[in-house]
Short mmCIF file of C-alpha atoms in Angstrom, two decimals:
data_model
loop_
_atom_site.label_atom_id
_atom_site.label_comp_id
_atom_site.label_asym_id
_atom_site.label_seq_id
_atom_site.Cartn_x
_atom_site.Cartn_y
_atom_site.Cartn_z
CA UNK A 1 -84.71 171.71 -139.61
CA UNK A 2 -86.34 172.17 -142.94
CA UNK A 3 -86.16 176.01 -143.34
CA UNK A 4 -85.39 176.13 -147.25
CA UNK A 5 -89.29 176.61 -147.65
CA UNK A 6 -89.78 178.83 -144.92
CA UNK A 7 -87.13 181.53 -144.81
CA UNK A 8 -84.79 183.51 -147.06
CA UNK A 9 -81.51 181.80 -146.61
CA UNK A 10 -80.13 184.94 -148.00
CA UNK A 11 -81.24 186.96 -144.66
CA UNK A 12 -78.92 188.35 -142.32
CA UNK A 13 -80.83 187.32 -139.67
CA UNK A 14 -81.59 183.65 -140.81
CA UNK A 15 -77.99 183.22 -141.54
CA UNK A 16 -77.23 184.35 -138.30
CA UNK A 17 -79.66 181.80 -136.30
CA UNK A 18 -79.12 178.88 -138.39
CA UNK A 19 -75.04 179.94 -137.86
CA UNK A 20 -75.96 179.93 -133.75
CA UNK A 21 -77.74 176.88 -134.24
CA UNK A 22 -74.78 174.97 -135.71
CA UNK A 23 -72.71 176.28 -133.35
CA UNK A 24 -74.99 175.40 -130.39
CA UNK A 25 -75.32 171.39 -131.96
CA UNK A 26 -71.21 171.32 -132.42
CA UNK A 27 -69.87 172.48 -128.99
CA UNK A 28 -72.38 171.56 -126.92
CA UNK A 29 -72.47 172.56 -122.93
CA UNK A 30 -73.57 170.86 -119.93
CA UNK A 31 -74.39 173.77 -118.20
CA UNK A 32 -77.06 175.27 -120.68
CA UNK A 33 -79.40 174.38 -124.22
CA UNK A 34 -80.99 176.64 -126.21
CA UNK A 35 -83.10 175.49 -129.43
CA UNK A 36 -85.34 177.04 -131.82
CA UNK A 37 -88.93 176.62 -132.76
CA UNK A 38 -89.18 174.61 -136.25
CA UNK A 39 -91.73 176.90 -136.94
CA UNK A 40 -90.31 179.99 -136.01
CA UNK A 41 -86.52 180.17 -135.81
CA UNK A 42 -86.61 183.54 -134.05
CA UNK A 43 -88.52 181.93 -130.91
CA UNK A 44 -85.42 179.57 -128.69
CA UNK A 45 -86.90 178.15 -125.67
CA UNK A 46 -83.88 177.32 -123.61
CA UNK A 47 -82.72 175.70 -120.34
CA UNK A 48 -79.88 176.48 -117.35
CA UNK A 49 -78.38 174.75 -114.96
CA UNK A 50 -78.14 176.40 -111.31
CA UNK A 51 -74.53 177.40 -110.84
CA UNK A 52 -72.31 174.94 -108.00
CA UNK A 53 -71.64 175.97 -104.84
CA UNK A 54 -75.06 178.45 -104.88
CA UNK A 55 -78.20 177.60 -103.87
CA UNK A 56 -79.20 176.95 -107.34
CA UNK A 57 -77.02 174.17 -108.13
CA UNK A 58 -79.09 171.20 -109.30
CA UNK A 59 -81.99 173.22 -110.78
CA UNK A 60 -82.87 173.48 -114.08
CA UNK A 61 -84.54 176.65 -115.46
CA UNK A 62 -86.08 176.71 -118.62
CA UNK A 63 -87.33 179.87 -120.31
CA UNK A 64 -87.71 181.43 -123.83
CA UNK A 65 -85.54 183.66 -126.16
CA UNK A 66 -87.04 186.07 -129.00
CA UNK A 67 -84.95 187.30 -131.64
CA UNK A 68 -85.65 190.61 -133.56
CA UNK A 69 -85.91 190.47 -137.22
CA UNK A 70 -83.09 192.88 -136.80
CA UNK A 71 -80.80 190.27 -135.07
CA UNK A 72 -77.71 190.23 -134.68
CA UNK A 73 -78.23 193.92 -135.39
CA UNK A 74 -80.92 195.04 -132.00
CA UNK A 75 -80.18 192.43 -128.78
CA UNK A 76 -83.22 189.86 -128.01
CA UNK A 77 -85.64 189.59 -125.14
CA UNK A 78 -85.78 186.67 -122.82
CA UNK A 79 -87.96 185.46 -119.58
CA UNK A 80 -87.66 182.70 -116.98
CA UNK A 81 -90.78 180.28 -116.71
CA UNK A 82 -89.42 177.76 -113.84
CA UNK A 83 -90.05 179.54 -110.27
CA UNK A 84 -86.44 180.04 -108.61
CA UNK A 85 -86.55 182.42 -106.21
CA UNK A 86 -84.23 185.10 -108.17
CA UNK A 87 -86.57 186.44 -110.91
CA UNK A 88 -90.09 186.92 -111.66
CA UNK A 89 -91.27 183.91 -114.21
CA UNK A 90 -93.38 185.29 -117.38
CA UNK A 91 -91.25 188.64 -116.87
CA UNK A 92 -88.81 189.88 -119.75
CA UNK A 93 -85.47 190.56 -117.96
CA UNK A 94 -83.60 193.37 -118.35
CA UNK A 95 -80.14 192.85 -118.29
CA UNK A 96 -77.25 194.35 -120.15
CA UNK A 97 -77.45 191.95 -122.68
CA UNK A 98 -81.13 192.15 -123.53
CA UNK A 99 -83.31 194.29 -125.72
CA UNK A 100 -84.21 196.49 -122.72
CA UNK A 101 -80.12 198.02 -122.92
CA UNK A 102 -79.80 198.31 -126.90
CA UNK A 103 -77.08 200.78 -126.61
CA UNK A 104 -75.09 197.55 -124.77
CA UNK A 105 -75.75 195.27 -127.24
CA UNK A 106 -72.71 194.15 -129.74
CA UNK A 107 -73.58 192.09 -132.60
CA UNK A 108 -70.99 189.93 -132.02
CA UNK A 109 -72.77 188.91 -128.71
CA UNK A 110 -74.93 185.53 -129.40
CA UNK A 111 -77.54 183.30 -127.96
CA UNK A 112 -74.85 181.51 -125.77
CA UNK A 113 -73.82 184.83 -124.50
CA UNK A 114 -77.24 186.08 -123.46
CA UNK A 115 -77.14 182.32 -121.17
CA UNK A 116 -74.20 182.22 -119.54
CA UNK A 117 -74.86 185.87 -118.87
CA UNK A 118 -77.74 184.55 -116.84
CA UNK A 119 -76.17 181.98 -115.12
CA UNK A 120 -74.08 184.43 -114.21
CA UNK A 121 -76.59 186.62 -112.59
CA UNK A 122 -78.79 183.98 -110.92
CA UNK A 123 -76.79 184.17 -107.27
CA UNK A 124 -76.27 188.10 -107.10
CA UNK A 125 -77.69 190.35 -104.97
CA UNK A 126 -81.46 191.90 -106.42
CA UNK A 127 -80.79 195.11 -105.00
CA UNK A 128 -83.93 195.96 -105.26
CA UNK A 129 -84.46 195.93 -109.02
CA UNK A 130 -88.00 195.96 -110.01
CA UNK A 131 -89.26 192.35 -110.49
CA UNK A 132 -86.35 190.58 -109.12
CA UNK A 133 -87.39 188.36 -106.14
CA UNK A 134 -84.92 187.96 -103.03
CA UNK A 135 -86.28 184.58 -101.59
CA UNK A 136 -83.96 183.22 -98.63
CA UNK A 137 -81.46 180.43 -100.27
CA UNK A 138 -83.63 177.11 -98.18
CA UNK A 139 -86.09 178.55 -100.40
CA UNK A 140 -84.50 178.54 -103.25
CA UNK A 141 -82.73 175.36 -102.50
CA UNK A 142 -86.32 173.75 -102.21
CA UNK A 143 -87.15 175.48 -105.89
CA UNK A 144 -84.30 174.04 -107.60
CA UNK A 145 -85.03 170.83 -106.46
CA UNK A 146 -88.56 170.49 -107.11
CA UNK A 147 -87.12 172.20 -110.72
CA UNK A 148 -86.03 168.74 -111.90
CA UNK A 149 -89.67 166.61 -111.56
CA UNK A 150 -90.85 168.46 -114.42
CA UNK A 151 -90.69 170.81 -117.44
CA UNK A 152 -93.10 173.65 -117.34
CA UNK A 153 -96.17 173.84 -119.62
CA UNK A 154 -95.94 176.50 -122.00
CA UNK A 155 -97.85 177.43 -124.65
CA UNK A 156 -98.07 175.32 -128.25
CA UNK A 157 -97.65 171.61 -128.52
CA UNK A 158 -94.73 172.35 -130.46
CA UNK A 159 -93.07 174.67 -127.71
CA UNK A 160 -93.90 172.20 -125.14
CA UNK A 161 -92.55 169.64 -127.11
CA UNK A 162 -89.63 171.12 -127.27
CA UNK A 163 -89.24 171.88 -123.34
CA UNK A 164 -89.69 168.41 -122.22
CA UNK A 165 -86.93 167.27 -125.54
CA UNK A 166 -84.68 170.06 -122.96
CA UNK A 167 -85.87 169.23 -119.97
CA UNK A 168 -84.69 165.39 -120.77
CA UNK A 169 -81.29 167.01 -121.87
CA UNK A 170 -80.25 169.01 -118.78
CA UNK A 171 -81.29 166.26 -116.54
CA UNK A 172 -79.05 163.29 -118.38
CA UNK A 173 -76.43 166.06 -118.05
CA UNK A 174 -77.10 167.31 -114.43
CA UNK A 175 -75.46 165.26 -111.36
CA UNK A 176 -77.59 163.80 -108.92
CA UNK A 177 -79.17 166.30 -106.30
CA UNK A 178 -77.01 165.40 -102.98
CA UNK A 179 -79.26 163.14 -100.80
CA UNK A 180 -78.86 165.50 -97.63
CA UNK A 181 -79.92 168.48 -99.36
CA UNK A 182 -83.25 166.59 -100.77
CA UNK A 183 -83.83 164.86 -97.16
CA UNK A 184 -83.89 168.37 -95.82
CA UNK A 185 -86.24 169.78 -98.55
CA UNK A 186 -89.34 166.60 -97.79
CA UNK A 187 -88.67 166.99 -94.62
CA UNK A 188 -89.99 170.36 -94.14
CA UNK A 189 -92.19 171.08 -97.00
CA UNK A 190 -92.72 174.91 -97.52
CA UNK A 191 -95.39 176.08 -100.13
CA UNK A 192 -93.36 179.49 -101.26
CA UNK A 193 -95.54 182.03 -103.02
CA UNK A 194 -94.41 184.16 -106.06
CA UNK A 195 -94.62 187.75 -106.25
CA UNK A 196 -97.25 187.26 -108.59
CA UNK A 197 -99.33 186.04 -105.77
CA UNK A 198 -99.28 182.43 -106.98
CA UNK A 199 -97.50 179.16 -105.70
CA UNK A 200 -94.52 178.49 -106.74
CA UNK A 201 -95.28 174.54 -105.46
CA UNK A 202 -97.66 174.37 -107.88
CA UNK A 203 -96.20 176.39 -110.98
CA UNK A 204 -96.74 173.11 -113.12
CA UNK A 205 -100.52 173.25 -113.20
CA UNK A 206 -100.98 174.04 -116.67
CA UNK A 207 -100.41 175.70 -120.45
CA UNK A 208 -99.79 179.41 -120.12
CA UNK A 209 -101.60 181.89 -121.77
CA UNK A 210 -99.12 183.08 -124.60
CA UNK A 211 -100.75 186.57 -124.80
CA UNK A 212 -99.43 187.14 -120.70
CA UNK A 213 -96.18 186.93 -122.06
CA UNK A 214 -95.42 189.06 -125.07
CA UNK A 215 -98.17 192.13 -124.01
CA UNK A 216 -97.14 195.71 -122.97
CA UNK A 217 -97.52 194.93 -119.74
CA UNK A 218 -94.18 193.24 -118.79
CA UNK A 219 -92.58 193.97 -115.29
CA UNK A 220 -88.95 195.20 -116.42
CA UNK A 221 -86.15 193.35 -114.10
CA UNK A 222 -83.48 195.99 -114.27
CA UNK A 223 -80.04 194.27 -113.16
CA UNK A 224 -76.67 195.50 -112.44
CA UNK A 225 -74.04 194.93 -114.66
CA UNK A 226 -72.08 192.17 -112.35
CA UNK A 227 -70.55 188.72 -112.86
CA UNK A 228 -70.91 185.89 -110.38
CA UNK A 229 -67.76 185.14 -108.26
CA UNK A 230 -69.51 181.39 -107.38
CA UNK A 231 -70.61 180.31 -111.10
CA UNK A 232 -69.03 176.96 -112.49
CA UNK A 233 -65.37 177.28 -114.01
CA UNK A 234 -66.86 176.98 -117.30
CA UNK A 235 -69.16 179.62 -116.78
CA UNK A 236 -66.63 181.77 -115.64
CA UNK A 237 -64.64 181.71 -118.47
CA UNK A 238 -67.01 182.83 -120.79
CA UNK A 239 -68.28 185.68 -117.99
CA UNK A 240 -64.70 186.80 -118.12
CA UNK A 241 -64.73 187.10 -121.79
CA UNK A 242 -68.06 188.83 -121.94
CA UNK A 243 -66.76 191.10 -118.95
CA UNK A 244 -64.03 191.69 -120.67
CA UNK A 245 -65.53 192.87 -124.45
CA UNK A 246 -68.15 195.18 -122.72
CA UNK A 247 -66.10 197.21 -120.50
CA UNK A 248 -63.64 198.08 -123.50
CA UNK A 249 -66.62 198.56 -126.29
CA UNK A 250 -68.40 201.14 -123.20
CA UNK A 251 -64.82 203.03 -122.62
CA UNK A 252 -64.11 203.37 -126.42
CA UNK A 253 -67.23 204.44 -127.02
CA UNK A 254 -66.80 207.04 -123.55
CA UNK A 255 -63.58 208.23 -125.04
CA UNK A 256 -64.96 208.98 -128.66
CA UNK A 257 -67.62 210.41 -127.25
CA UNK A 258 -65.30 213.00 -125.34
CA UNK A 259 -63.20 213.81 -128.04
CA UNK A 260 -65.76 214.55 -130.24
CA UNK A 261 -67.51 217.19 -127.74
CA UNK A 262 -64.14 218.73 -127.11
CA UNK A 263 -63.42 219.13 -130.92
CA UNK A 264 -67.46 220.63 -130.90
CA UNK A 265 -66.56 222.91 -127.85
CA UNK A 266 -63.15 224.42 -129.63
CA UNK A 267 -65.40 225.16 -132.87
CA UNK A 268 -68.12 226.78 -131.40
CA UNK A 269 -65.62 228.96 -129.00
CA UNK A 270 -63.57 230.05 -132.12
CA UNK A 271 -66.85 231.00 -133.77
CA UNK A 272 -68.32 232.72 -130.86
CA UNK A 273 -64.76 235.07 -130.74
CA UNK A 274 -65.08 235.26 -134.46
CA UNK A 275 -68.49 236.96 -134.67
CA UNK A 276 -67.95 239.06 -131.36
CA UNK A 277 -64.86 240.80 -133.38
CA UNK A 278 -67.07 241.36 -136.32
CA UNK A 279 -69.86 243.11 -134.16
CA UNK A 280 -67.03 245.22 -132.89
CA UNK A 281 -65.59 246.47 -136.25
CA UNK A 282 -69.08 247.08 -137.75
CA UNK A 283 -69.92 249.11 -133.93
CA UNK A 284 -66.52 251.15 -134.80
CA UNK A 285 -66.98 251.73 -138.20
CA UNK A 286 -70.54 253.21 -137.44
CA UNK A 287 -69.42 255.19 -135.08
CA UNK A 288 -66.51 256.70 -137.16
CA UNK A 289 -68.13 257.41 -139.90
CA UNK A 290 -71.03 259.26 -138.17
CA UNK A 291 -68.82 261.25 -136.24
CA UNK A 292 -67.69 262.89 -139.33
CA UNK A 293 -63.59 261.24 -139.16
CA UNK A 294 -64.50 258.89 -141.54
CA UNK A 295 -63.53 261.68 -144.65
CA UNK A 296 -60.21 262.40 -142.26
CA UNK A 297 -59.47 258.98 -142.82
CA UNK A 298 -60.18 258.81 -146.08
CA UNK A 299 -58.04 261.56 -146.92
CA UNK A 300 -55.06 260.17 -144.88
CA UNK A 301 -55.10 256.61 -146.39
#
């Protein structure tokens, strides 16, 4: 990636991405890819792979990352654009991870994080969340399949470029769909419609508007905070590090947070006693000296 020309090598932020980047090409994984735009190194478009034993194993789900400027410094935003049944496509999720929960976000936390994050999430409950989508799991069974014919279209040459180069990635990586499973899915051919009001059958039809995806008007898919119990073992060991980091940071910061009040609450109290004993001795001597025992005093001292 020729980005000598292009960016400030000397940027926080580039340094960071092209430091992901490396990272990403040297240790890769077979259950996710994430790449970035030549032309815009803050813009991944990336791919999953439906966690085993769930009734997203086999899929593949691309969607698209955007880095701050700020990065690692503020957390990114991210959206699905294959239909799966779980979330909304062209819909910035809000997870713990994302730019949505900025008092979550460490800067340690990465690219690969934010992913297998999402794996993570793809087989929980919605619990209602706004924009999540609870379809039944033959439904979703039937959407991961159907996942694999084709990468979506997606705005730019260059992004959709890119998406098929992924798309041809996860599926040289992704076993072979189990032939009972697929026999089921043609044999009873179900044309599931989005919350959007579209098919989902027929979410390949073309190039999406860019401007429907980075306008004001995003549905916000607010999720709890919870790992997957049936994600891949690989998955779950870096859930279980991620699990792990957050809790602590959250307590730490709980705990420093309590001290500090109490040390605020013991000031003010101490200040409040202070200034009532003042009052009093002003009230007193007032009062003593216009009662006329002030010159008594006086005279005795």
């Amino acid at each position: 990636m020729a980005t000598e020309d292009k960016y400030n090598l000397k940027n926080p932020a580039v340094k960071r991405i092209l430091q992901e980047v490396k990272e990403m090409q040297n240790h890769p994984s077979d259950d996710f890819i994430s790449l970035p735009l030549e032309e815009n190194i803050f813009e991944w478009q990336f791919a999953i792979r439906g966690p085993n034993d769930t009734e997203f194993e086999g899929g593949i789900y691309h969607g698209r990352i955007q880095l701050p400027v700020e990065y690692p410094l503020k957390p990114p935003s991210f959206l699905l654009l294959t239909p799966n049944g779980r979330f909304e496509t062209q819909t910035k999720i809000c997870l713990s991870i994302s730019n949505h929960h900025p008092e979550h976000w460490q800067p340690s936390w990465s690219v690969r994080t934010a992913l297998v994050a999402l794996i993570a999430f793809m087989p929980t409950p919605p619990n209602g969340a706004l924009g999540s989508l609870d379809y039944n799991k033959e439904e979703r069974r039937k959407l991961a399949i159907k996942s694999r014919e084709a990468a979506p279209k997606f705005g730019t040459p260059e992004r959709q470029k890119v998406i098929d180069e992924i798309h041809e990635y996860m599926l040289s990586k992704a076993p072979p769909v189990s032939g009972s499973l697929k026999q089921s899915t043609e044999e009873q051919p179900t044309e599931i419609v989005t919350a959007a009001g579209e098919s989902a059958n027929s979410g390949n039809s073309g190039p999406v508007d860019e401007r429907d995806t980075v306008g004001g008007n995003d549905i916000v898919i607010d999720e709890p905070q919870v790992a997957a119990e049936n994600a891949s073992p690989a998955v779950h060991r870096e859930v279980r590090q991620v699990s792990a980091e957050m809790p602590a940071q959250l307590l730490q910061n709980s705990r420093s947070t309590r001290v500090q009040r109490s040390a605020d609450d013991r000031f003010l109290t101490l200040a409040a006693v202070g200034l009532t004993i003042a009052i009093a001795f002003l009230l007193l001597k007032k009062l003593v000296k216009s009662s006329g025992y002030g010159a008594i005093f006086m005279s005795e001292s």
